[in-house]
Short mmCIF file of C-alpha atoms in Angstrom, two decimals:
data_model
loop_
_atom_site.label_atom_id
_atom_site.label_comp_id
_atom_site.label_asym_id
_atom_site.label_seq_id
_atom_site.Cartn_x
_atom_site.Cartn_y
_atom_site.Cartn_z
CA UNK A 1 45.24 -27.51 17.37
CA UNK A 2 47.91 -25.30 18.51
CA UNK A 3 51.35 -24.02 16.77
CA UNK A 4 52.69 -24.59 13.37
CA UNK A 5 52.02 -21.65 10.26
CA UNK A 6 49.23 -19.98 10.29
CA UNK A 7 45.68 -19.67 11.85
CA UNK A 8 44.21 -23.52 11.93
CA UNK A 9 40.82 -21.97 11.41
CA UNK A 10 42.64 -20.14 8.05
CA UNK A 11 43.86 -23.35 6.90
CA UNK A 12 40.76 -25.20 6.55
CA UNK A 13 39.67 -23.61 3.44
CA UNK A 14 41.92 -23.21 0.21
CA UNK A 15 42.13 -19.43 -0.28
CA UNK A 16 41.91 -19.82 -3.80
CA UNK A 17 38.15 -21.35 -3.11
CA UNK A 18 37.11 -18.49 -1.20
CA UNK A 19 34.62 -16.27 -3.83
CA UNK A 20 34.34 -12.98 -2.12
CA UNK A 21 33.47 -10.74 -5.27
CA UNK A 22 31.40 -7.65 -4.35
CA UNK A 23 27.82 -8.27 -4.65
CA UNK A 24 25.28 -7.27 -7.27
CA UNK A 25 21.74 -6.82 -5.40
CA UNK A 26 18.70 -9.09 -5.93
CA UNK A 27 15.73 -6.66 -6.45
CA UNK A 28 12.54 -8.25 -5.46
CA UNK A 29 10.42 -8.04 -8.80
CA UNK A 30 7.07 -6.64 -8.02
CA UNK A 31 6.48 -5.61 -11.46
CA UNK A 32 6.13 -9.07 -12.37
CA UNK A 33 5.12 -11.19 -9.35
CA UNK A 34 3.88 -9.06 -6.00
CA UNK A 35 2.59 -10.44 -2.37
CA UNK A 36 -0.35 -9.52 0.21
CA UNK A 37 0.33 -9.58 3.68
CA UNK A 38 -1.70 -11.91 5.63
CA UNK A 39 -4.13 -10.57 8.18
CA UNK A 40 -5.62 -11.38 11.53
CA UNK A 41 -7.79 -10.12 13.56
CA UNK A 42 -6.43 -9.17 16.82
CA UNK A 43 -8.09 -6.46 19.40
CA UNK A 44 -11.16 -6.08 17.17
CA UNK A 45 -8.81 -4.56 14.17
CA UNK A 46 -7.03 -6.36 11.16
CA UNK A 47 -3.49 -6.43 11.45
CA UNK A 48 -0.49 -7.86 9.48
CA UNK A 49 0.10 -11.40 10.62
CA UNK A 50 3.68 -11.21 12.67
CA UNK A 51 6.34 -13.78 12.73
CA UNK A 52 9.06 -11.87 14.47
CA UNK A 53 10.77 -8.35 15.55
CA UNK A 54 14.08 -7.02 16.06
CA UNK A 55 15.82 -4.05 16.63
CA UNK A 56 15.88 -2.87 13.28
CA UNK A 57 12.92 -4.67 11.88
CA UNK A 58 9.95 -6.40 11.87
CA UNK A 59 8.84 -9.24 10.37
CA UNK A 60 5.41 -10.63 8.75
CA UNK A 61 3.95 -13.20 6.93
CA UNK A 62 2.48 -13.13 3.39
CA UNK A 63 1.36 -14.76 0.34
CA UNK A 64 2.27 -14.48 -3.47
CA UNK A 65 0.11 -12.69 -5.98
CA UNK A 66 0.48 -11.47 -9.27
CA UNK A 67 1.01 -8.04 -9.54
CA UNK A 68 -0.50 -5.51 -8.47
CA UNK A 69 -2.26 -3.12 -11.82
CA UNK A 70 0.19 -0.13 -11.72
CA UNK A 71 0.02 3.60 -13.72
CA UNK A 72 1.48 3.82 -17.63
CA UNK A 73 4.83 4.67 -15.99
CA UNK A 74 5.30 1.84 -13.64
CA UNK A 75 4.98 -1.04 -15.68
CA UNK A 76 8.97 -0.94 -16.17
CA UNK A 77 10.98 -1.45 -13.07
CA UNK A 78 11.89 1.70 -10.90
CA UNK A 79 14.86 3.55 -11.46
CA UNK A 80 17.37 2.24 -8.84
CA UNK A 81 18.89 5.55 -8.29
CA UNK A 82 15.56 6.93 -7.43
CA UNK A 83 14.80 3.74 -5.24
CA UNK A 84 17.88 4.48 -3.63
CA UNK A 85 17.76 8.06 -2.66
CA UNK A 86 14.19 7.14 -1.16
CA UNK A 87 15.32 4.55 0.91
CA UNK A 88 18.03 7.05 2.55
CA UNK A 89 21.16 5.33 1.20
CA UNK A 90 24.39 6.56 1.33
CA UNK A 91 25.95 8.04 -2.02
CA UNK A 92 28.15 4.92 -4.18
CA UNK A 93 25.40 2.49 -2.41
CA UNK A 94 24.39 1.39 -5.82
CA UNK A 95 28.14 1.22 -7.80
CA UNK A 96 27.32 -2.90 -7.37
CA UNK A 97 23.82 -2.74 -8.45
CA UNK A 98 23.06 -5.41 -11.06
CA UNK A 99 20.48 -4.50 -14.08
CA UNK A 100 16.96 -5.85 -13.40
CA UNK A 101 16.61 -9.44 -12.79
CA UNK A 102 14.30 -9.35 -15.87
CA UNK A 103 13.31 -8.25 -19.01
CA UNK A 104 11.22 -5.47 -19.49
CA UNK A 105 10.02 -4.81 -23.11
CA UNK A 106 6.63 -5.78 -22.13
CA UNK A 107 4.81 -6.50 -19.05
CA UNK A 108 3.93 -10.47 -20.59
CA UNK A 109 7.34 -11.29 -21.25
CA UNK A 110 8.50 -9.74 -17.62
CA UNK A 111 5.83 -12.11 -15.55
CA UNK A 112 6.04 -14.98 -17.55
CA UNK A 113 10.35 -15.01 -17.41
CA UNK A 114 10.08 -14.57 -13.87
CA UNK A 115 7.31 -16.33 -12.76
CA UNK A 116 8.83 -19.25 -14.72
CA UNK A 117 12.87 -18.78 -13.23
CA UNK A 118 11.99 -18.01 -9.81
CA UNK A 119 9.03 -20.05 -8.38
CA UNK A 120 6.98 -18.72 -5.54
CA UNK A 121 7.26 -20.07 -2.46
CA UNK A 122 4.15 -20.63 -0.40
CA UNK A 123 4.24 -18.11 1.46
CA UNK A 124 7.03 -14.94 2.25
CA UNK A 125 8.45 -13.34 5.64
CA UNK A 126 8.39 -10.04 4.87
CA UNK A 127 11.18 -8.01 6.78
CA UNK A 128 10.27 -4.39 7.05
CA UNK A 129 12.57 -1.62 8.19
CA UNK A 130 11.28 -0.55 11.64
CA UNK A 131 13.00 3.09 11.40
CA UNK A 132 15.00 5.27 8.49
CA UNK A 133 17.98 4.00 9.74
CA UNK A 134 17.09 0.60 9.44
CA UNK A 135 16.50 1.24 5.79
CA UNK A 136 20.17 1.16 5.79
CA UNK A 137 20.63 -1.78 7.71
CA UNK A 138 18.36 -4.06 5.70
CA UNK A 139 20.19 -2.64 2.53
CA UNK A 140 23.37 -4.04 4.01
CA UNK A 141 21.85 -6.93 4.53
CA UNK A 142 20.45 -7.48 1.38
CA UNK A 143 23.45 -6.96 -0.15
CA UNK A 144 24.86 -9.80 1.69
CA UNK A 145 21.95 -12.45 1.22
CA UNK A 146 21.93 -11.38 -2.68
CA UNK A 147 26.19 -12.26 -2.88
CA UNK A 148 24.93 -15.59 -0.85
CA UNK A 149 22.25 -16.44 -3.28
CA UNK A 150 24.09 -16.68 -6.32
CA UNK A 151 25.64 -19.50 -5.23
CA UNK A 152 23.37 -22.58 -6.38
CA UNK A 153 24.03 -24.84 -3.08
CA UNK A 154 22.66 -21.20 -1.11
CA UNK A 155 19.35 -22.63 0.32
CA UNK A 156 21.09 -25.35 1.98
CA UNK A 157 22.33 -23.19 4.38
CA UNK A 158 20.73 -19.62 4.34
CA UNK A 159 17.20 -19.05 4.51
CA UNK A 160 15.78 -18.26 0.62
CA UNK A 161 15.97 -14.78 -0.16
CA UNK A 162 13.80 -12.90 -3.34
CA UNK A 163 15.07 -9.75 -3.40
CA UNK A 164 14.90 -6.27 -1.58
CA UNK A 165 11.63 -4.76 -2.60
CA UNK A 166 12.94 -0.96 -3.76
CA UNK A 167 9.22 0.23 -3.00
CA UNK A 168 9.82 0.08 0.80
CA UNK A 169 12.92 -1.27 1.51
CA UNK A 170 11.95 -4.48 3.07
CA UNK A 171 13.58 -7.91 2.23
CA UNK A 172 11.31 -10.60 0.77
CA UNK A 173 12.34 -13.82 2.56
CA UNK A 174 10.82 -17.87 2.71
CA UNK A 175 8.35 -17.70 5.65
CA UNK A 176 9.39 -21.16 7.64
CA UNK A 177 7.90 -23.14 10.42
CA UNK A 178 9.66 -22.03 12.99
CA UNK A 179 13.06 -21.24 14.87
CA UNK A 180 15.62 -23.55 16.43
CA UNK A 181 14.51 -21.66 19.73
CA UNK A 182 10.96 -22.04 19.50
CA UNK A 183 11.39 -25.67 17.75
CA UNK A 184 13.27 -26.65 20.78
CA UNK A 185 11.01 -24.78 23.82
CA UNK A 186 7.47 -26.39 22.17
CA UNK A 187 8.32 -29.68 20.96
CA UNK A 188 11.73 -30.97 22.19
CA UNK A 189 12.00 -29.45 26.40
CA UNK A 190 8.28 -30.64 26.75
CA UNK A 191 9.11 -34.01 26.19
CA UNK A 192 9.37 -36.23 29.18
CA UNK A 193 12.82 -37.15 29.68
CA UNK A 194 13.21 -40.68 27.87
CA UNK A 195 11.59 -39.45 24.89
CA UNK A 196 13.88 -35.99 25.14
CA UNK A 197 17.14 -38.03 25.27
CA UNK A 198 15.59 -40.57 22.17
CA UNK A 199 14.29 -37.29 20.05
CA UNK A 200 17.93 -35.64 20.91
CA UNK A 201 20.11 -38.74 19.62
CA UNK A 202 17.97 -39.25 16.76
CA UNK A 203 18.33 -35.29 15.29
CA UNK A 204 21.71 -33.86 16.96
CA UNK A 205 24.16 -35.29 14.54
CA UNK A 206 22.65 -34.27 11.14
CA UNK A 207 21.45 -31.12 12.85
CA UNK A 208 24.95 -29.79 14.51
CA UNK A 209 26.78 -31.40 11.36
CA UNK A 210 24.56 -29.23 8.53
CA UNK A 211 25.40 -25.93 11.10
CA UNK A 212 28.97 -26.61 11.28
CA UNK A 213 29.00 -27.34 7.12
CA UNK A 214 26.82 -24.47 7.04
CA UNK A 215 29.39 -22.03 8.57
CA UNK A 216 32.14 -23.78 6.56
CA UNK A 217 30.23 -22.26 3.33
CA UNK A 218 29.57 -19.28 4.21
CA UNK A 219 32.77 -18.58 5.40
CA UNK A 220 34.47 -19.67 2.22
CA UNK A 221 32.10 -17.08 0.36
CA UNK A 222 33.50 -14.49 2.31
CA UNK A 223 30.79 -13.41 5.39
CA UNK A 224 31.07 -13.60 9.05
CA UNK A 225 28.06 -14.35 10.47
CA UNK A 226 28.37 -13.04 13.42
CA UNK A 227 24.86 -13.02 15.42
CA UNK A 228 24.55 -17.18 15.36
CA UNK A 229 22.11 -17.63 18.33
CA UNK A 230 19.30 -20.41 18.10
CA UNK A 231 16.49 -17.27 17.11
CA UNK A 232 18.65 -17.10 14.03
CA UNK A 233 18.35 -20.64 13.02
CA UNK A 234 15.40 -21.46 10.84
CA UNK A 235 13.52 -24.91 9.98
CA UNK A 236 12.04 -24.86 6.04
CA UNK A 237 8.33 -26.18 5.61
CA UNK A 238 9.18 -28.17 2.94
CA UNK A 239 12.76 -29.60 4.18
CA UNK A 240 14.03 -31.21 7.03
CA UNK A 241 17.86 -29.40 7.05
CA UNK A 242 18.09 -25.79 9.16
CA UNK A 243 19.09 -22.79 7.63
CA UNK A 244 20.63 -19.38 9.20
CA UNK A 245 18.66 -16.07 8.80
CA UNK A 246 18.92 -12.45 9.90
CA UNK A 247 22.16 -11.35 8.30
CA UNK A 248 22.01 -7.91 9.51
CA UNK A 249 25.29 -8.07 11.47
CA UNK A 250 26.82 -9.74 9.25
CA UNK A 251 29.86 -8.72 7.38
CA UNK A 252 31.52 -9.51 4.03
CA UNK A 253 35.55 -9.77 3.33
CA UNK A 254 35.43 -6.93 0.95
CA UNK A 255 32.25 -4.58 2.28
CA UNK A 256 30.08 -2.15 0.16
CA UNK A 257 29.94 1.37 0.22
CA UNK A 258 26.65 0.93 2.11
CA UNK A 259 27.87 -1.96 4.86
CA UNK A 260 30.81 0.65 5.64
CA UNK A 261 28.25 3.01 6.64
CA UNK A 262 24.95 1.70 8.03
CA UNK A 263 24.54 2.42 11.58
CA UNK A 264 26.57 0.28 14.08
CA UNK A 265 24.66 -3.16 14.88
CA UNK A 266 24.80 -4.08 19.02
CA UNK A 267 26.47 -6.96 18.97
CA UNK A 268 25.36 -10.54 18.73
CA UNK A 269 21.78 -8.09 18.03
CA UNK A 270 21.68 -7.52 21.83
CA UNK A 271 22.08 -11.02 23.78
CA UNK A 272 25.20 -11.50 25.00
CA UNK A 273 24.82 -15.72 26.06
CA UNK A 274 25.93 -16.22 22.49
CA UNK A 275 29.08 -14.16 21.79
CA UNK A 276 32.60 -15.28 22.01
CA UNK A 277 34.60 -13.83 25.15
CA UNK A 278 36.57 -11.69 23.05
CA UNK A 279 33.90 -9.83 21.73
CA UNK A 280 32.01 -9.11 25.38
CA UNK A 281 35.66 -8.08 26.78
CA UNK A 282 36.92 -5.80 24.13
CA UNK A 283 33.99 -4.26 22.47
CA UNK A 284 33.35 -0.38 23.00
CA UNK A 285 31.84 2.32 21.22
CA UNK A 286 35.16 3.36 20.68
CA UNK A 287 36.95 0.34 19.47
CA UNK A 288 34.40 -1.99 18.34
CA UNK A 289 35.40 -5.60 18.53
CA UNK A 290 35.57 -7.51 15.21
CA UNK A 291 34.18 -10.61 14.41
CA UNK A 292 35.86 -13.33 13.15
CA UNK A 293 35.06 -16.93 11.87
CA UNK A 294 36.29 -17.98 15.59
CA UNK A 295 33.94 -16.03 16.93
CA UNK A 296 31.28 -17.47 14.62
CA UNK A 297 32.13 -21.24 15.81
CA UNK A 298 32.05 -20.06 19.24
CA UNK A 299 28.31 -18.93 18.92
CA UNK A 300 27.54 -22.12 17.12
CA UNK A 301 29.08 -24.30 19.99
CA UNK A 302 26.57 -22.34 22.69
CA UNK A 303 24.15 -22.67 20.04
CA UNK A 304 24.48 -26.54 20.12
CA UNK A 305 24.98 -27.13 23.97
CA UNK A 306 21.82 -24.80 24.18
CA UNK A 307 19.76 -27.29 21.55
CA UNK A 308 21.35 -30.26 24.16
CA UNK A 309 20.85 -28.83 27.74
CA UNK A 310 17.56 -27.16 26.52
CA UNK A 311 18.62 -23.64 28.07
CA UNK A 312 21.56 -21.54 27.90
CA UNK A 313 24.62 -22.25 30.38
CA UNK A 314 24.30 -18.85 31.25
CA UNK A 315 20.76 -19.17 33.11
CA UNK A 316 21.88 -20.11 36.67
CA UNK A 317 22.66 -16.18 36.40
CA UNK A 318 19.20 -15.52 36.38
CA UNK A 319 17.64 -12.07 35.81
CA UNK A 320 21.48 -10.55 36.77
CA UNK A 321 22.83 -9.07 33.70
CA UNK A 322 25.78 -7.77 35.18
CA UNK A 323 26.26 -11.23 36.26
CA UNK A 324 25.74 -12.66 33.15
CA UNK A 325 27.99 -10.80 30.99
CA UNK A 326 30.96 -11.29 33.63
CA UNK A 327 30.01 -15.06 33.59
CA UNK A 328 30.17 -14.79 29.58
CA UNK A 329 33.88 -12.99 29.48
CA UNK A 330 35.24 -15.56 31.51
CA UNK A 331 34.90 -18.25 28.39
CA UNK A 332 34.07 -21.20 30.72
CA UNK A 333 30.49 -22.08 29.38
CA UNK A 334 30.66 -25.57 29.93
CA UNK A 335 31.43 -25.86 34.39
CA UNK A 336 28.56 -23.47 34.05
CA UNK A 337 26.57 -25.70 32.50
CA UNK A 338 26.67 -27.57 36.06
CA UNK A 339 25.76 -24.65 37.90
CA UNK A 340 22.37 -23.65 39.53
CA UNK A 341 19.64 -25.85 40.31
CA UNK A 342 19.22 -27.25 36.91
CA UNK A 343 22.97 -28.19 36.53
CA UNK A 344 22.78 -31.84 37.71
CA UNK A 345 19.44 -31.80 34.77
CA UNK A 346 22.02 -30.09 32.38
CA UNK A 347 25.07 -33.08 32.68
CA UNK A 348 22.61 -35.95 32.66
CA UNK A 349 20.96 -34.85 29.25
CA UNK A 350 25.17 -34.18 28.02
CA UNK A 351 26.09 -37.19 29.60
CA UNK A 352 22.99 -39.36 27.55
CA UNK A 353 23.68 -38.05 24.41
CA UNK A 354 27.61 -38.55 24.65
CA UNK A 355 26.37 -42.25 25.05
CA UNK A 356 23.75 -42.48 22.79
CA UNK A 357 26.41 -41.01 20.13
CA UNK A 358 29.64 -42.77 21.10
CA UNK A 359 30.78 -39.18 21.35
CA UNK A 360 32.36 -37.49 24.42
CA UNK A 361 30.61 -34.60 23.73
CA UNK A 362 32.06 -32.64 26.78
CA UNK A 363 35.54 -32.97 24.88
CA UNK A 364 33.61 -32.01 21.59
CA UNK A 365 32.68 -29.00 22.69
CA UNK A 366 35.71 -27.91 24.79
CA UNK A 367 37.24 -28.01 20.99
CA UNK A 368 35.60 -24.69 20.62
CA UNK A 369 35.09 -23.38 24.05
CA UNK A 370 38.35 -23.04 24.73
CA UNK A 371 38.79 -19.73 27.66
CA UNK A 372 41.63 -18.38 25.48
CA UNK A 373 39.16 -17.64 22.78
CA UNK A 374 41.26 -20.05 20.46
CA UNK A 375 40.05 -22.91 18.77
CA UNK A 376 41.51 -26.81 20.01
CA UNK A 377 40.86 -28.20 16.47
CA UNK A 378 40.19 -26.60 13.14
CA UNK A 379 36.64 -26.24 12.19
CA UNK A 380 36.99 -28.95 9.67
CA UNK A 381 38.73 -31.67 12.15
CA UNK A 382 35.78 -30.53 14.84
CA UNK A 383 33.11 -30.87 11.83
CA UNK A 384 34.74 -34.88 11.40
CA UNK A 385 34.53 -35.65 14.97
CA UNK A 386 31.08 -35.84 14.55
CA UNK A 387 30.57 -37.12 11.37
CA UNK A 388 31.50 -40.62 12.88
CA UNK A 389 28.35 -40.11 15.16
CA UNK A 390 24.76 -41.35 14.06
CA UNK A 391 21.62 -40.43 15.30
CA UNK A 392 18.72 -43.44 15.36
CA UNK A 393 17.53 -42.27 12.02
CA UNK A 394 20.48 -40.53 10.64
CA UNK A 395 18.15 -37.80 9.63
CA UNK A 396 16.65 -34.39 10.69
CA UNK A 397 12.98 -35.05 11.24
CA UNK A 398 11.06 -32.22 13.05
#
């Protein structure tokens, strides 16, 4: 939706709605609740059970405890300063610290406060820094996930987050089943097609409608996304709705001392399938490109005609990465969707679903796709195209 005032993408949120206060950071409280890594056994040793890695982390799985029997001086909380100059932060990174999350006159009171206001879940991801650096990275990020938190509607849309444990500067996360990329390589692409197509028009709508409502919120709090790629979608264990994770690229209206001055995050963490046009084209080490909540709807949209065509539209590139990236700038992700040998594959499975909806889904998406890097229709309008659309069961059921 072209001309007329400002931005459309501006004008679907009230400004006066938008909370973009700087954050207070959520400590993870090991002095009253702690966890234990699970363990496997893998080439005859025991090793931390993985559920992911990154460029600035890794992450592993583990399960609550109560805490673990510390010296006389331990049994209060760690001095954040302290915490902070081990973890390698920058000076003013804790001028938006809050005080603990809980009391500490005794150890009792501390466990039994905490243990009763924030229940366990059954089981963590546990995001450790993979370098120094990254220390400052996943501080950043924390910073982010704790402002996000607050909010009580939070775990609707962002993965549930416990706290930065000071001790080693890793983030204590919900471990979840799985990602919208694996979700959709083990259980929806080796479906034969029928069943695909039936499994597709029964999820798609609440799916791409909670994502869209999803980036709506988090917008109106203030934080650009900007690494929305399928990997960064998560499915909870105990509910049916996806969430978005790994907020280390992320960014905030009004940044923190320490967000202004973490090391520089590759864009869209490395892949470029996902990231707008503008981005790829203008990006440098110079002049970094910055992103924006267009950009964030633009990785959504691949996002969604990747859940759809079951691969990016990127893939008749192959191995060329050169290729790729050149196919990427030139903002026309949907006529490559028809390209290579799986392109007549690609518009069948579009072409099914736009009937099985009652949606032309090809116009859908061009809403956001658009070459010139601008949006068609505001992200609410785009959000209500859909909404008229109803799966078989109306519901998300993985």
């Amino acid at each position: 939706m072209r001309g007329g005032g400002g931005s459309p993408l501006e004008e679907r949120v009230d400004e006066k709605e938008k909370e973009v206060e700087p954050p207070g950071l959520k400590e993870f409280p090991h002095w009253a609740t702690d966890f234990d890594f699970e363990m496997i056994d893998k080439d005859g040793k025991r090793k931390k059970k993985p559920l992911g890695s990154g460029l600035w982390s890794d992450v592993y799985r583990a399960l609550p405890t109560l805490p673990k029997p510390q010296s006389p001086s331990a049994v209060s909380p760690p001095s954040t300063t302290a915490a902070l100059v081990d973890l390698g932060l920058p000076k003013g990174a804790d001028a938006s610290l809050t005080p603990p999350l809980t009391p500490v006159k005794s150890r009792t009171s501390s466990l039994s406060k905490v243990i009763q206001n924030t229940p366990a879940p059954t089981a963590y991801a546990i995001k450790v820094p993979a370098s120094r650096s990254a220390k400052q990275v996943l501080y950043a990020e924390a910073e982010i996930l704790s402002h996000l938190s607050r909010f009580p509607e939070a775990e609707t849309y962002v993965v549930p987050f416990y706290g930065l444990d000071m001790r080693t500067g890793a983030l204590v996360l919900k471990a979840m089943d799985c990602t919208l990329d694996s979700w959709i390589s083990t259980s929806l692409n080796t479906l034969p097609e029928p069943a695909r197509a039936a499994r597709l028009a029964e999820i798609f709508p609440t799916l791409a409608l909670t994502l869209i409502k999803g980036l709506e919120w988090m917008n109106s709090k203030g934080c650009i996304h900007a690494d929305i790629k399928p990997s960064n979608v998560l499915f909870p264990t105990t509910s049916t709705s996806p969430v978005y994770t790994d907020f280390s690229s992320a960014t905030l209206t009004h940044p923190t001392p320490s967000q202004e001055s973490k090391p520089p995050t590759p864009l869209g963490g490395g892949t470029w399938d996902f990231l707008a046009p503008a981005l790829v084209a203008k990006s440098s080490k110079e002049s970094p490109a910055t992103p924006t909540l267009e950009t964030d709807v633009w990785s959504l949209a691949i996002t969604l005609l990747y859940v759809i065509i079951g691969q990016s539209p990127f893939d008749c590139a192959g191995s060329n990465v050169y290729r790729r990236r050149e196919m990427v700038k030139q903002g026309v992700p949907l006529s490559y969707t028809a390209y290579g040998d799986d392109g007549p594959r690609n518009l069948k499975r579009l072409d099914m679903l736009s009937k099985e909806l009652g949606v032309d889904l090809k116009k859908w998406f061009a809403g956001a796709l658009d070459a010139s890097g601008e949006m068609q229709v505001d992200v609410k309008r785009w959000r209500e195209e859909l909404e008229g659309a109803k799966g078989r069961s109306g519901e998300v059921k993985m």
